[in-house]
Amino acid sequence: MTSSNVGTLYIVATPIGNLKDITLRALEVLKSVDCIVAEDTRHSQPLLRNYSISTPMLTLHDHNEREFSQKILARLLQGQSVALISDAGTPLISDPGYFLVREARASGIQVVPLPGACAAIAALSVCGLATDRFSFEGFLPPKSMARNQRLECLKEDGRTLVFYEAPHRILGSLEAMASVLGGNRQAVMAREITKIFETIKSDTLEGLINFVKNDANQQRGEIVLIVGGCQESNEIKPEFENLLRILLENLPLKKAVEIVTKITGQKKNSVYQLALSLSKNSSQPSD
Ligand code: SAM
């Protein structure tokens, strides 16, 4: 139950590099709340100093999140307003805050989003790969067996895949992706977005491996890796189209589709659609 005496929890996005990438509303809220909860107060100091914000700060680490969330909750229930920020970008996106938001909402506290920078969305917006459907995968597991298992699960996913990656793991991850997803997959490496050495490189996974191997600088800084989704072709090769045409002259449509699907391994629906369009222009027996 929400009461007017209860404080508000603001989830505030901060820049991912360029300090100017902060909204006017975020600055207003950070100045006016009773306290700012940050992942690392030392990390956030330059941003706050730059905008003359002297609001008291508290630290929320991943390891103390559950326990610490209760303390913040108590403040909110006493009527204090609190802003949560992370080191960079949008809190809770591969960053702490989940327990705090969950508990606050469960206690009827108003949780208000202040949208802004997010590395995944910034990278998607410039990658030139399909963005109508994407899957945010965050960080892959560091151990190679678990990493390969995760990639196996994504192998046939048609959505664009978005990963965060640490610079010392980028080469290993690209190699694992090439081996599981195929070296010809299109991908984009977005490094140091909004910073001096911003690099947005599009290539196949194999191409990106060479790019990273040939330039040690590419294994530095912060990286978003975007990989094109599985593009299982629905197109039927001309020789199979011919076979379908011949079968349609002699067999019912269903039977012809069944045989061609078995021989080619194509999706039944694709073969069926082609058979329909071919049969419109001929007088083959149909069922
Ligand atoms: N919450 C953040 C967000 O909204 O993007 C992400 C935090 S996560 C702990 C840090 C990871 O985000 C980095 O390892 C990197 O993969 C990605 N990242 C953050 N800033 C970036 C930048 N300027 N350029 C490229 N990737 C960045």
PDB file of C-alpha atoms and ligand atoms in Angstrom:
ATOM      1  CA  MET A   1       0.000   0.000   0.000  1.00  0.00           C
ATOM      2  CA  THR A   2       1.450   3.363  -0.991  1.00  0.00           C
ATOM      3  CA  SER A   3       1.318   6.137   1.572  1.00  0.00           C
ATOM      4  CA  SER A   4       2.221   9.781   1.047  1.00  0.00           C
ATOM      5  CA  ASN A   5       4.651   9.532   3.985  1.00  0.00           C
ATOM      6  CA  VAL A   6       6.695   6.937   2.180  1.00  0.00           C
ATOM      7  CA  GLY A   7       9.700   8.009   0.093  1.00  0.00           C
ATOM      8  CA  THR A   8      10.319   7.335  -3.587  1.00  0.00           C
ATOM      9  CA  LEU A   9      13.052   5.160  -5.050  1.00  0.00           C
ATOM     10  CA  TYR A  10      14.495   6.621  -8.275  1.00  0.00           C
ATOM     11  CA  ILE A  11      16.458   4.382 -10.635  1.00  0.00           C
ATOM     12  CA  VAL A  12      18.766   6.814 -12.389  1.00  0.00           C
ATOM     13  CA  ALA A  13      20.806   6.096 -15.529  1.00  0.00           C
ATOM     14  CA  THR A  14      24.218   7.794 -15.631  1.00  0.00           C
ATOM     15  CA  PRO A  15      26.715   8.152 -18.533  1.00  0.00           C
ATOM     16  CA  ILE A  16      28.710   5.202 -19.943  1.00  0.00           C
ATOM     17  CA  GLY A  17      31.691   7.415 -20.757  1.00  0.00           C
ATOM     18  CA  ASN A  18      30.914  10.937 -21.870  1.00  0.00           C
ATOM     19  CA  LEU A  19      29.812  12.881 -18.773  1.00  0.00           C
ATOM     20  CA  LYS A  20      27.466  14.998 -20.891  1.00  0.00           C
ATOM     21  CA  ASP A  21      25.231  11.965 -21.464  1.00  0.00           C
ATOM     22  CA  ILE A  22      23.071  12.621 -18.429  1.00  0.00           C
ATOM     23  CA  THR A  23      19.554  13.995 -18.482  1.00  0.00           C
ATOM     24  CA  LEU A  24      18.432  17.262 -16.889  1.00  0.00           C
ATOM     25  CA  ARG A  25      15.899  15.283 -14.887  1.00  0.00           C
ATOM     26  CA  ALA A  26      18.603  12.926 -13.571  1.00  0.00           C
ATOM     27  CA  LEU A  27      20.618  15.938 -12.334  1.00  0.00           C
ATOM     28  CA  GLU A  28      17.553  17.430 -10.640  1.00  0.00           C
ATOM     29  CA  VAL A  29      16.737  14.153  -8.869  1.00  0.00           C
ATOM     30  CA  LEU A  30      20.338  13.463  -7.812  1.00  0.00           C
ATOM     31  CA  LYS A  31      20.498  16.946  -6.262  1.00  0.00           C
ATOM     32  CA  SER A  32      17.176  16.718  -4.458  1.00  0.00           C
ATOM     33  CA  VAL A  33      17.009  13.188  -2.986  1.00  0.00           C
ATOM     34  CA  ASP A  34      17.969  12.463   0.630  1.00  0.00           C
ATOM     35  CA  CYS A  35      20.644  10.007  -0.421  1.00  0.00           C
ATOM     36  CA  ILE A  36      22.259   8.419  -3.467  1.00  0.00           C
ATOM     37  CA  VAL A  37      22.946   4.699  -3.384  1.00  0.00           C
ATOM     38  CA  ALA A  38      25.920   3.933  -5.636  1.00  0.00           C
ATOM     39  CA  GLU A  39      27.808   0.798  -6.613  1.00  0.00           C
ATOM     40  CA  ASP A  40      31.130   2.450  -5.859  1.00  0.00           C
ATOM     41  CA  THR A  41      31.046   5.931  -4.374  1.00  0.00           C
ATOM     42  CA  ARG A  42      34.639   6.677  -5.497  1.00  0.00           C
ATOM     43  CA  HIS A  43      33.715   5.811  -9.080  1.00  0.00           C
ATOM     44  CA  SER A  44      30.659   8.095  -9.069  1.00  0.00           C
ATOM     45  CA  GLN A  45      32.408  11.050  -7.387  1.00  0.00           C
ATOM     46  CA  PRO A  46      33.814  12.643 -10.601  1.00  0.00           C
ATOM     47  CA  LEU A  47      30.340  12.677 -12.180  1.00  0.00           C
ATOM     48  CA  LEU A  48      28.689  14.166  -9.095  1.00  0.00           C
ATOM     49  CA  ARG A  49      31.497  16.681  -8.563  1.00  0.00           C
ATOM     50  CA  ASN A  50      31.264  17.716 -12.211  1.00  0.00           C
ATOM     51  CA  TYR A  51      27.617  18.661 -11.661  1.00  0.00           C
ATOM     52  CA  SER A  52      28.133  20.107  -8.150  1.00  0.00           C
ATOM     53  CA  ILE A  53      26.024  17.411  -6.512  1.00  0.00           C
ATOM     54  CA  SER A  54      26.833  16.942  -2.828  1.00  0.00           C
ATOM     55  CA  THR A  55      24.001  14.594  -1.801  1.00  0.00           C
ATOM     56  CA  PRO A  56      25.096  12.013   0.848  1.00  0.00           C
ATOM     57  CA  MET A  57      26.056   8.646  -0.641  1.00  0.00           C
ATOM     58  CA  LEU A  58      25.827   4.999   0.402  1.00  0.00           C
ATOM     59  CA  THR A  59      27.415   1.950  -1.245  1.00  0.00           C
ATOM     60  CA  LEU A  60      25.502  -1.011  -2.633  1.00  0.00           C
ATOM     61  CA  HIS A  61      27.741  -3.937  -3.544  1.00  0.00           C
ATOM     62  CA  ASP A  62      26.611  -7.090  -5.301  1.00  0.00           C
ATOM     63  CA  HIS A  63      27.745  -9.139  -2.274  1.00  0.00           C
ATOM     64  CA  ASN A  64      25.766  -7.137   0.328  1.00  0.00           C
ATOM     65  CA  GLU A  65      22.746  -6.333  -1.800  1.00  0.00           C
ATOM     66  CA  ARG A  66      20.098  -8.354   0.076  1.00  0.00           C
ATOM     67  CA  GLU A  67      21.118  -7.150   3.528  1.00  0.00           C
ATOM     68  CA  PHE A  68      21.751  -3.585   2.423  1.00  0.00           C
ATOM     69  CA  SER A  69      18.415  -3.397   0.570  1.00  0.00           C
ATOM     70  CA  GLN A  70      16.618  -3.844   3.906  1.00  0.00           C
ATOM     71  CA  LYS A  71      18.411  -0.775   5.288  1.00  0.00           C
ATOM     72  CA  ILE A  72      17.467   1.313   2.257  1.00  0.00           C
ATOM     73  CA  LEU A  73      13.914   0.035   2.497  1.00  0.00           C
ATOM     74  CA  ALA A  74      13.724   1.239   6.107  1.00  0.00           C
ATOM     75  CA  ARG A  75      14.825   4.722   5.005  1.00  0.00           C
ATOM     76  CA  LEU A  76      12.217   4.751   2.223  1.00  0.00           C
ATOM     77  CA  LEU A  77       9.490   3.648   4.638  1.00  0.00           C
ATOM     78  CA  GLN A  78      10.508   6.500   6.960  1.00  0.00           C
ATOM     79  CA  GLY A  79       9.812   8.930   4.115  1.00  0.00           C
ATOM     80  CA  GLN A  80      13.285   9.458   2.673  1.00  0.00           C
ATOM     81  CA  SER A  81      13.743   9.619  -1.087  1.00  0.00           C
ATOM     82  CA  VAL A  82      16.585   7.592  -2.571  1.00  0.00           C
ATOM     83  CA  ALA A  83      18.300   7.509  -5.988  1.00  0.00           C
ATOM     84  CA  LEU A  84      20.048   4.345  -7.141  1.00  0.00           C
ATOM     85  CA  ILE A  85      22.904   4.733  -9.632  1.00  0.00           C
ATOM     86  CA  SER A  86      25.495   2.261 -10.915  1.00  0.00           C
ATOM     87  CA  ASP A  87      29.085   2.843 -12.028  1.00  0.00           C
ATOM     88  CA  ALA A  88      27.862   3.464 -15.559  1.00  0.00           C
ATOM     89  CA  GLY A  89      24.651   3.280 -17.551  1.00  0.00           C
ATOM     90  CA  THR A  90      21.345   1.926 -16.353  1.00  0.00           C
ATOM     91  CA  PRO A  91      21.191   0.255 -12.914  1.00  0.00           C
ATOM     92  CA  LEU A  92      20.111  -3.427 -12.879  1.00  0.00           C
ATOM     93  CA  ILE A  93      21.341  -3.981 -16.446  1.00  0.00           C
ATOM     94  CA  SER A  94      24.203  -6.363 -15.547  1.00  0.00           C
ATOM     95  CA  ASP A  95      24.448  -4.259 -12.390  1.00  0.00           C
ATOM     96  CA  PRO A  96      23.090  -4.454  -8.817  1.00  0.00           C
ATOM     97  CA  GLY A  97      19.656  -3.257  -7.742  1.00  0.00           C
ATOM     98  CA  TYR A  98      17.350  -6.207  -8.389  1.00  0.00           C
ATOM     99  CA  PHE A  99      16.637  -7.019  -4.720  1.00  0.00           C
ATOM    100  CA  LEU A 100      16.186  -3.389  -3.790  1.00  0.00           C
ATOM    101  CA  VAL A 101      13.675  -2.779  -6.599  1.00  0.00           C
ATOM    102  CA  ARG A 102      11.859  -6.053  -5.915  1.00  0.00           C
ATOM    103  CA  GLU A 103      11.563  -5.392  -2.177  1.00  0.00           C
ATOM    104  CA  ALA A 104      10.611  -1.746  -2.673  1.00  0.00           C
ATOM    105  CA  ARG A 105       7.817  -2.660  -5.089  1.00  0.00           C
ATOM    106  CA  ALA A 106       6.616  -5.437  -2.788  1.00  0.00           C
ATOM    107  CA  SER A 107       6.432  -2.877   0.054  1.00  0.00           C
ATOM    108  CA  GLY A 108       4.303  -0.517  -2.019  1.00  0.00           C
ATOM    109  CA  ILE A 109       7.092   2.026  -2.480  1.00  0.00           C
ATOM    110  CA  GLN A 110       6.964   3.965  -5.716  1.00  0.00           C
ATOM    111  CA  VAL A 111       9.899   3.067  -7.982  1.00  0.00           C
ATOM    112  CA  VAL A 112      10.496   5.671 -10.667  1.00  0.00           C
ATOM    113  CA  PRO A 113      12.742   5.077 -13.725  1.00  0.00           C
ATOM    114  CA  LEU A 114      14.933   7.894 -15.035  1.00  0.00           C
ATOM    115  CA  PRO A 115      15.994   6.525 -18.434  1.00  0.00           C
ATOM    116  CA  GLY A 116      19.302   7.314 -20.076  1.00  0.00           C
ATOM    117  CA  ALA A 117      22.518   5.683 -21.270  1.00  0.00           C
ATOM    118  CA  CYS A 118      22.782   1.909 -21.596  1.00  0.00           C
ATOM    119  CA  ALA A 119      25.727   0.347 -23.449  1.00  0.00           C
ATOM    120  CA  ALA A 120      23.610  -2.457 -24.970  1.00  0.00           C
ATOM    121  CA  ILE A 121      21.043  -0.062 -26.429  1.00  0.00           C
ATOM    122  CA  ALA A 122      23.695   2.413 -27.619  1.00  0.00           C
ATOM    123  CA  ALA A 123      25.521  -0.431 -29.417  1.00  0.00           C
ATOM    124  CA  LEU A 124      22.307  -1.784 -30.927  1.00  0.00           C
ATOM    125  CA  SER A 125      21.376   1.646 -32.244  1.00  0.00           C
ATOM    126  CA  VAL A 126      24.502   1.843 -34.421  1.00  0.00           C
ATOM    127  CA  CYS A 127      25.237  -1.814 -35.228  1.00  0.00           C
ATOM    128  CA  GLY A 128      23.360  -2.078 -38.511  1.00  0.00           C
ATOM    129  CA  LEU A 129      22.045  -5.546 -37.609  1.00  0.00           C
ATOM    130  CA  ALA A 130      18.339  -6.284 -37.136  1.00  0.00           C
ATOM    131  CA  THR A 131      16.974  -4.571 -34.028  1.00  0.00           C
ATOM    132  CA  ASP A 132      13.293  -5.504 -34.340  1.00  0.00           C
ATOM    133  CA  ARG A 133      13.929  -8.526 -32.108  1.00  0.00           C
ATOM    134  CA  PHE A 134      16.988  -8.981 -29.915  1.00  0.00           C
ATOM    135  CA  SER A 135      18.067 -10.962 -26.893  1.00  0.00           C
ATOM    136  CA  PHE A 136      20.192  -9.313 -24.200  1.00  0.00           C
ATOM    137  CA  GLU A 137      22.565 -12.020 -22.953  1.00  0.00           C
ATOM    138  CA  GLY A 138      24.747  -9.947 -20.603  1.00  0.00           C
ATOM    139  CA  PHE A 139      28.081 -11.614 -19.773  1.00  0.00           C
ATOM    140  CA  LEU A 140      28.747 -15.157 -20.976  1.00  0.00           C
ATOM    141  CA  PRO A 141      29.963 -17.575 -18.268  1.00  0.00           C
ATOM    142  CA  PRO A 142      33.763 -17.249 -17.868  1.00  0.00           C
ATOM    143  CA  LYS A 143      34.476 -21.013 -17.972  1.00  0.00           C
ATOM    144  CA  SER A 144      34.682 -22.437 -21.464  1.00  0.00           C
ATOM    145  CA  MET A 145      32.377 -25.417 -20.961  1.00  0.00           C
ATOM    146  CA  ALA A 146      29.548 -23.317 -19.523  1.00  0.00           C
ATOM    147  CA  ARG A 147      30.173 -20.650 -22.167  1.00  0.00           C
ATOM    148  CA  ASN A 148      29.869 -23.189 -24.992  1.00  0.00           C
ATOM    149  CA  GLN A 149      26.709 -24.638 -23.456  1.00  0.00           C
ATOM    150  CA  ARG A 150      25.125 -21.179 -23.340  1.00  0.00           C
ATOM    151  CA  LEU A 151      26.140 -20.542 -26.954  1.00  0.00           C
ATOM    152  CA  GLU A 152      24.706 -23.928 -28.022  1.00  0.00           C
ATOM    153  CA  CYS A 153      21.351 -22.808 -26.587  1.00  0.00           C
ATOM    154  CA  LEU A 154      21.528 -19.647 -28.699  1.00  0.00           C
ATOM    155  CA  LYS A 155      22.723 -21.296 -31.898  1.00  0.00           C
ATOM    156  CA  GLU A 156      19.334 -21.392 -33.597  1.00  0.00           C
ATOM    157  CA  ASP A 157      17.932 -18.219 -32.102  1.00  0.00           C
ATOM    158  CA  GLY A 158      16.860 -15.928 -34.945  1.00  0.00           C
ATOM    159  CA  ARG A 159      17.066 -12.792 -32.801  1.00  0.00           C
ATOM    160  CA  THR A 160      20.080 -10.499 -32.734  1.00  0.00           C
ATOM    161  CA  LEU A 161      22.216 -11.430 -29.694  1.00  0.00           C
ATOM    162  CA  VAL A 162      23.722  -8.774 -27.415  1.00  0.00           C
ATOM    163  CA  PHE A 163      26.624  -9.617 -25.094  1.00  0.00           C
ATOM    164  CA  TYR A 164      28.707  -7.648 -22.622  1.00  0.00           C
ATOM    165  CA  GLU A 165      32.315  -8.750 -22.497  1.00  0.00           C
ATOM    166  CA  ALA A 166      35.441  -8.002 -20.480  1.00  0.00           C
ATOM    167  CA  PRO A 167      38.465  -7.005 -22.601  1.00  0.00           C
ATOM    168  CA  HIS A 168      40.650  -9.921 -21.413  1.00  0.00           C
ATOM    169  CA  ARG A 169      37.963 -12.396 -22.461  1.00  0.00           C
ATOM    170  CA  ILE A 170      37.010 -10.888 -25.819  1.00  0.00           C
ATOM    171  CA  LEU A 171      39.253 -13.094 -27.973  1.00  0.00           C
ATOM    172  CA  GLY A 172      38.238 -16.310 -26.195  1.00  0.00           C
ATOM    173  CA  SER A 173      34.574 -15.410 -26.502  1.00  0.00           C
ATOM    174  CA  LEU A 174      34.839 -14.539 -30.195  1.00  0.00           C
ATOM    175  CA  GLU A 175      36.609 -17.858 -30.846  1.00  0.00           C
ATOM    176  CA  ALA A 176      33.955 -19.792 -28.917  1.00  0.00           C
ATOM    177  CA  MET A 177      31.197 -17.966 -30.812  1.00  0.00           C
ATOM    178  CA  ALA A 178      32.840 -18.698 -34.168  1.00  0.00           C
ATOM    179  CA  SER A 179      33.160 -22.370 -33.330  1.00  0.00           C
ATOM    180  CA  VAL A 180      29.595 -22.804 -32.010  1.00  0.00           C
ATOM    181  CA  LEU A 181      27.608 -20.273 -34.078  1.00  0.00           C
ATOM    182  CA  GLY A 182      29.793 -20.381 -37.214  1.00  0.00           C
ATOM    183  CA  GLY A 183      32.629 -18.081 -38.289  1.00  0.00           C
ATOM    184  CA  ASN A 184      30.490 -16.523 -41.043  1.00  0.00           C
ATOM    185  CA  ARG A 185      27.950 -14.995 -38.678  1.00  0.00           C
ATOM    186  CA  GLN A 186      27.803 -11.220 -38.949  1.00  0.00           C
ATOM    187  CA  ALA A 187      28.806  -9.440 -35.752  1.00  0.00           C
ATOM    188  CA  VAL A 188      29.624  -5.986 -34.436  1.00  0.00           C
ATOM    189  CA  MET A 189      32.111  -5.090 -31.752  1.00  0.00           C
ATOM    190  CA  ALA A 190      31.256  -1.771 -30.071  1.00  0.00           C
ATOM    191  CA  ARG A 191      34.163  -0.676 -27.890  1.00  0.00           C
ATOM    192  CA  GLU A 192      34.550   2.359 -25.632  1.00  0.00           C
ATOM    193  CA  ILE A 193      31.211   3.845 -26.696  1.00  0.00           C
ATOM    194  CA  THR A 194      31.077   7.646 -26.170  1.00  0.00           C
ATOM    195  CA  LYS A 195      34.772   7.696 -25.169  1.00  0.00           C
ATOM    196  CA  ILE A 196      37.902   8.909 -27.005  1.00  0.00           C
ATOM    197  CA  PHE A 197      38.737   5.538 -28.561  1.00  0.00           C
ATOM    198  CA  GLU A 198      35.198   4.632 -29.555  1.00  0.00           C
ATOM    199  CA  THR A 199      35.343   1.870 -32.180  1.00  0.00           C
ATOM    200  CA  ILE A 200      32.380   0.271 -33.926  1.00  0.00           C
ATOM    201  CA  LYS A 201      33.615  -2.592 -36.094  1.00  0.00           C
ATOM    202  CA  SER A 202      31.354  -4.789 -38.257  1.00  0.00           C
ATOM    203  CA  ASP A 203      32.584  -8.058 -39.714  1.00  0.00           C
ATOM    204  CA  THR A 204      32.009 -11.784 -39.566  1.00  0.00           C
ATOM    205  CA  LEU A 205      33.005 -13.492 -36.303  1.00  0.00           C
ATOM    206  CA  GLU A 206      36.137 -14.805 -38.062  1.00  0.00           C
ATOM    207  CA  GLY A 207      36.895 -11.287 -39.308  1.00  0.00           C
ATOM    208  CA  LEU A 208      36.542  -9.876 -35.797  1.00  0.00           C
ATOM    209  CA  ILE A 209      38.914 -12.527 -34.434  1.00  0.00           C
ATOM    210  CA  ASN A 210      41.590 -11.348 -36.891  1.00  0.00           C
ATOM    211  CA  PHE A 211      40.830  -7.703 -36.122  1.00  0.00           C
ATOM    212  CA  VAL A 212      41.327  -8.287 -32.394  1.00  0.00           C
ATOM    213  CA  LYS A 213      44.424 -10.474 -32.883  1.00  0.00           C
ATOM    214  CA  ASN A 214      46.106  -7.892 -35.100  1.00  0.00           C
ATOM    215  CA  ASP A 215      45.571  -4.909 -32.833  1.00  0.00           C
ATOM    216  CA  ALA A 216      46.239  -5.299 -29.112  1.00  0.00           C
ATOM    217  CA  ASN A 217      44.289  -2.092 -28.415  1.00  0.00           C
ATOM    218  CA  GLN A 218      41.116  -3.950 -29.321  1.00  0.00           C
ATOM    219  CA  GLN A 219      41.580  -5.999 -26.154  1.00  0.00           C
ATOM    220  CA  ARG A 220      41.281  -2.907 -23.982  1.00  0.00           C
ATOM    221  CA  GLY A 221      38.390  -0.937 -22.582  1.00  0.00           C
ATOM    222  CA  GLU A 222      34.718  -1.817 -22.441  1.00  0.00           C
ATOM    223  CA  ILE A 223      33.021  -3.883 -25.097  1.00  0.00           C
ATOM    224  CA  VAL A 224      29.548  -4.780 -26.333  1.00  0.00           C
ATOM    225  CA  LEU A 225      29.416  -7.616 -28.822  1.00  0.00           C
ATOM    226  CA  ILE A 226      26.409  -7.938 -31.079  1.00  0.00           C
ATOM    227  CA  VAL A 227      25.908 -11.089 -33.130  1.00  0.00           C
ATOM    228  CA  GLY A 228      23.386 -11.492 -35.929  1.00  0.00           C
ATOM    229  CA  GLY A 229      20.653 -14.072 -35.328  1.00  0.00           C
ATOM    230  CA  CYS A 230      20.513 -17.484 -36.998  1.00  0.00           C
ATOM    231  CA  GLN A 231      19.506 -16.976 -40.618  1.00  0.00           C
ATOM    232  CA  GLU A 232      18.143 -20.342 -41.575  1.00  0.00           C
ATOM    233  CA  SER A 233      17.434 -19.934 -45.238  1.00  0.00           C
ATOM    234  CA  ASN A 234      13.916 -20.593 -46.417  1.00  0.00           C
ATOM    235  CA  GLU A 235      15.036 -20.413 -50.006  1.00  0.00           C
ATOM    236  CA  ILE A 236      14.941 -23.658 -51.925  1.00  0.00           C
ATOM    237  CA  LYS A 237      17.813 -24.420 -54.298  1.00  0.00           C
ATOM    238  CA  PRO A 238      16.878 -24.388 -58.029  1.00  0.00           C
ATOM    239  CA  GLU A 239      17.635 -28.113 -58.446  1.00  0.00           C
ATOM    240  CA  PHE A 240      15.201 -28.951 -55.630  1.00  0.00           C
ATOM    241  CA  GLU A 241      12.601 -26.620 -57.106  1.00  0.00           C
ATOM    242  CA  ASN A 242      12.877 -28.652 -60.346  1.00  0.00           C
ATOM    243  CA  LEU A 243      12.420 -31.892 -58.440  1.00  0.00           C
ATOM    244  CA  LEU A 244       9.334 -30.452 -56.760  1.00  0.00           C
ATOM    245  CA  ARG A 245       7.970 -29.361 -60.127  1.00  0.00           C
ATOM    246  CA  ILE A 246       8.408 -32.873 -61.570  1.00  0.00           C
ATOM    247  CA  LEU A 247       6.844 -34.548 -58.536  1.00  0.00           C
ATOM    248  CA  LEU A 248       3.902 -32.160 -58.635  1.00  0.00           C
ATOM    249  CA  GLU A 249       3.172 -33.299 -62.182  1.00  0.00           C
ATOM    250  CA  ASN A 250       2.765 -36.871 -60.976  1.00  0.00           C
ATOM    251  CA  LEU A 251       1.773 -36.836 -57.325  1.00  0.00           C
ATOM    252  CA  PRO A 252      -0.709 -35.120 -55.017  1.00  0.00           C
ATOM    253  CA  LEU A 253       0.688 -31.884 -53.586  1.00  0.00           C
ATOM    254  CA  LYS A 254       0.989 -33.235 -50.031  1.00  0.00           C
ATOM    255  CA  LYS A 255       2.987 -36.268 -51.164  1.00  0.00           C
ATOM    256  CA  ALA A 256       5.302 -34.165 -53.351  1.00  0.00           C
ATOM    257  CA  VAL A 257       5.940 -31.764 -50.445  1.00  0.00           C
ATOM    258  CA  GLU A 258       6.649 -34.669 -48.100  1.00  0.00           C
ATOM    259  CA  ILE A 259       9.219 -36.208 -50.445  1.00  0.00           C
ATOM    260  CA  VAL A 260      11.021 -32.930 -51.199  1.00  0.00           C
ATOM    261  CA  THR A 261      11.095 -32.015 -47.482  1.00  0.00           C
ATOM    262  CA  LYS A 262      12.686 -35.384 -46.704  1.00  0.00           C
ATOM    263  CA  ILE A 263      15.271 -35.128 -49.481  1.00  0.00           C
ATOM    264  CA  THR A 264      16.283 -31.500 -48.941  1.00  0.00           C
ATOM    265  CA  GLY A 265      15.895 -31.129 -45.189  1.00  0.00           C
ATOM    266  CA  GLN A 266      14.166 -27.766 -45.853  1.00  0.00           C
ATOM    267  CA  LYS A 267      11.373 -26.542 -43.609  1.00  0.00           C
ATOM    268  CA  LYS A 268       8.111 -28.221 -44.612  1.00  0.00           C
ATOM    269  CA  ASN A 269       6.257 -24.933 -44.658  1.00  0.00           C
ATOM    270  CA  SER A 270       8.734 -23.371 -47.121  1.00  0.00           C
ATOM    271  CA  VAL A 271       8.395 -26.359 -49.471  1.00  0.00           C
ATOM    272  CA  TYR A 272       4.622 -26.257 -49.070  1.00  0.00           C
ATOM    273  CA  GLN A 273       4.449 -22.546 -49.936  1.00  0.00           C
ATOM    274  CA  LEU A 274       6.593 -23.101 -53.023  1.00  0.00           C
ATOM    275  CA  ALA A 275       4.469 -26.097 -54.057  1.00  0.00           C
ATOM    276  CA  LEU A 276       1.333 -23.963 -53.765  1.00  0.00           C
ATOM    277  CA  SER A 277       2.752 -21.241 -55.961  1.00  0.00           C
ATOM    278  CA  LEU A 278       4.026 -23.757 -58.540  1.00  0.00           C
ATOM    279  CA  SER A 279       0.719 -25.627 -58.596  1.00  0.00           C
ATOM    280  CA  LYS A 280      -1.192 -22.401 -59.302  1.00  0.00           C
ATOM    281  CA  ASN A 281       0.488 -22.298 -62.707  1.00  0.00           C
ATOM    282  CA  SER A 282      -0.006 -25.940 -63.602  1.00  0.00           C
ATOM    283  CA  SER A 283      -2.673 -28.588 -63.575  1.00  0.00           C
ATOM    284  CA  GLN A 284      -0.999 -31.226 -61.437  1.00  0.00           C
ATOM    285  CA  PRO A 285      -3.149 -33.519 -59.314  1.00  0.00           C
ATOM    286  CA  SER A 286      -3.756 -32.028 -55.887  1.00  0.00           C
ATOM    287  CA  ASP A 287      -5.521 -33.213 -52.719  1.00  0.00           C
TER     288      ASP A 287
HETATM  289  N1  SAM B   1      24.597  -0.987 -16.509  1.00  0.00           N
HETATM  290  C1  SAM B   1      25.489  -0.811 -17.620  1.00  0.00           C
HETATM  291  C2  SAM B   1      24.684  -0.431 -18.864  1.00  0.00           C
HETATM  292  O1  SAM B   1      23.584   0.109 -18.724  1.00  0.00           O
HETATM  293  O2  SAM B   1      25.161  -0.606 -19.972  1.00  0.00           O
HETATM  294  C3  SAM B   1      26.336  -2.052 -17.845  1.00  0.00           C
HETATM  295  C4  SAM B   1      27.158  -2.431 -16.662  1.00  0.00           C
HETATM  296  S1  SAM B   1      28.149  -3.861 -16.881  1.00  0.00           S
HETATM  297  C5  SAM B   1      28.775  -4.117 -15.291  1.00  0.00           C
HETATM  298  C6  SAM B   1      29.573  -3.239 -17.674  1.00  0.00           C
HETATM  299  C7  SAM B   1      29.680  -3.722 -19.107  1.00  0.00           C
HETATM  300  O3  SAM B   1      28.884  -2.872 -19.946  1.00  0.00           O
HETATM  301  C8  SAM B   1      31.075  -3.609 -19.699  1.00  0.00           C
HETATM  302  O4  SAM B   1      31.866  -4.748 -19.375  1.00  0.00           O
HETATM  303  C9  SAM B   1      30.802  -3.532 -21.177  1.00  0.00           C
HETATM  304  O5  SAM B   1      30.521  -4.812 -21.688  1.00  0.00           O
HETATM  305  C10 SAM B   1      29.529  -2.692 -21.176  1.00  0.00           C
HETATM  306  N2  SAM B   1      29.861  -1.256 -21.298  1.00  0.00           N
HETATM  307  C11 SAM B   1      29.717  -0.309 -20.350  1.00  0.00           C
HETATM  308  N3  SAM B   1      30.139   0.887 -20.830  1.00  0.00           N
HETATM  309  C12 SAM B   1      30.549   0.684 -22.093  1.00  0.00           C
HETATM  310  C13 SAM B   1      31.087   1.518 -23.110  1.00  0.00           C
HETATM  311  N4  SAM B   1      31.303   2.814 -22.914  1.00  0.00           N
HETATM  312  N5  SAM B   1      31.388   0.950 -24.310  1.00  0.00           N
HETATM  313  C14 SAM B   1      31.173  -0.360 -24.538  1.00  0.00           C
HETATM  314  N6  SAM B   1      30.670  -1.193 -23.604  1.00  0.00           N
HETATM  315  C15 SAM B   1      30.365  -0.681 -22.406  1.00  0.00           C
END
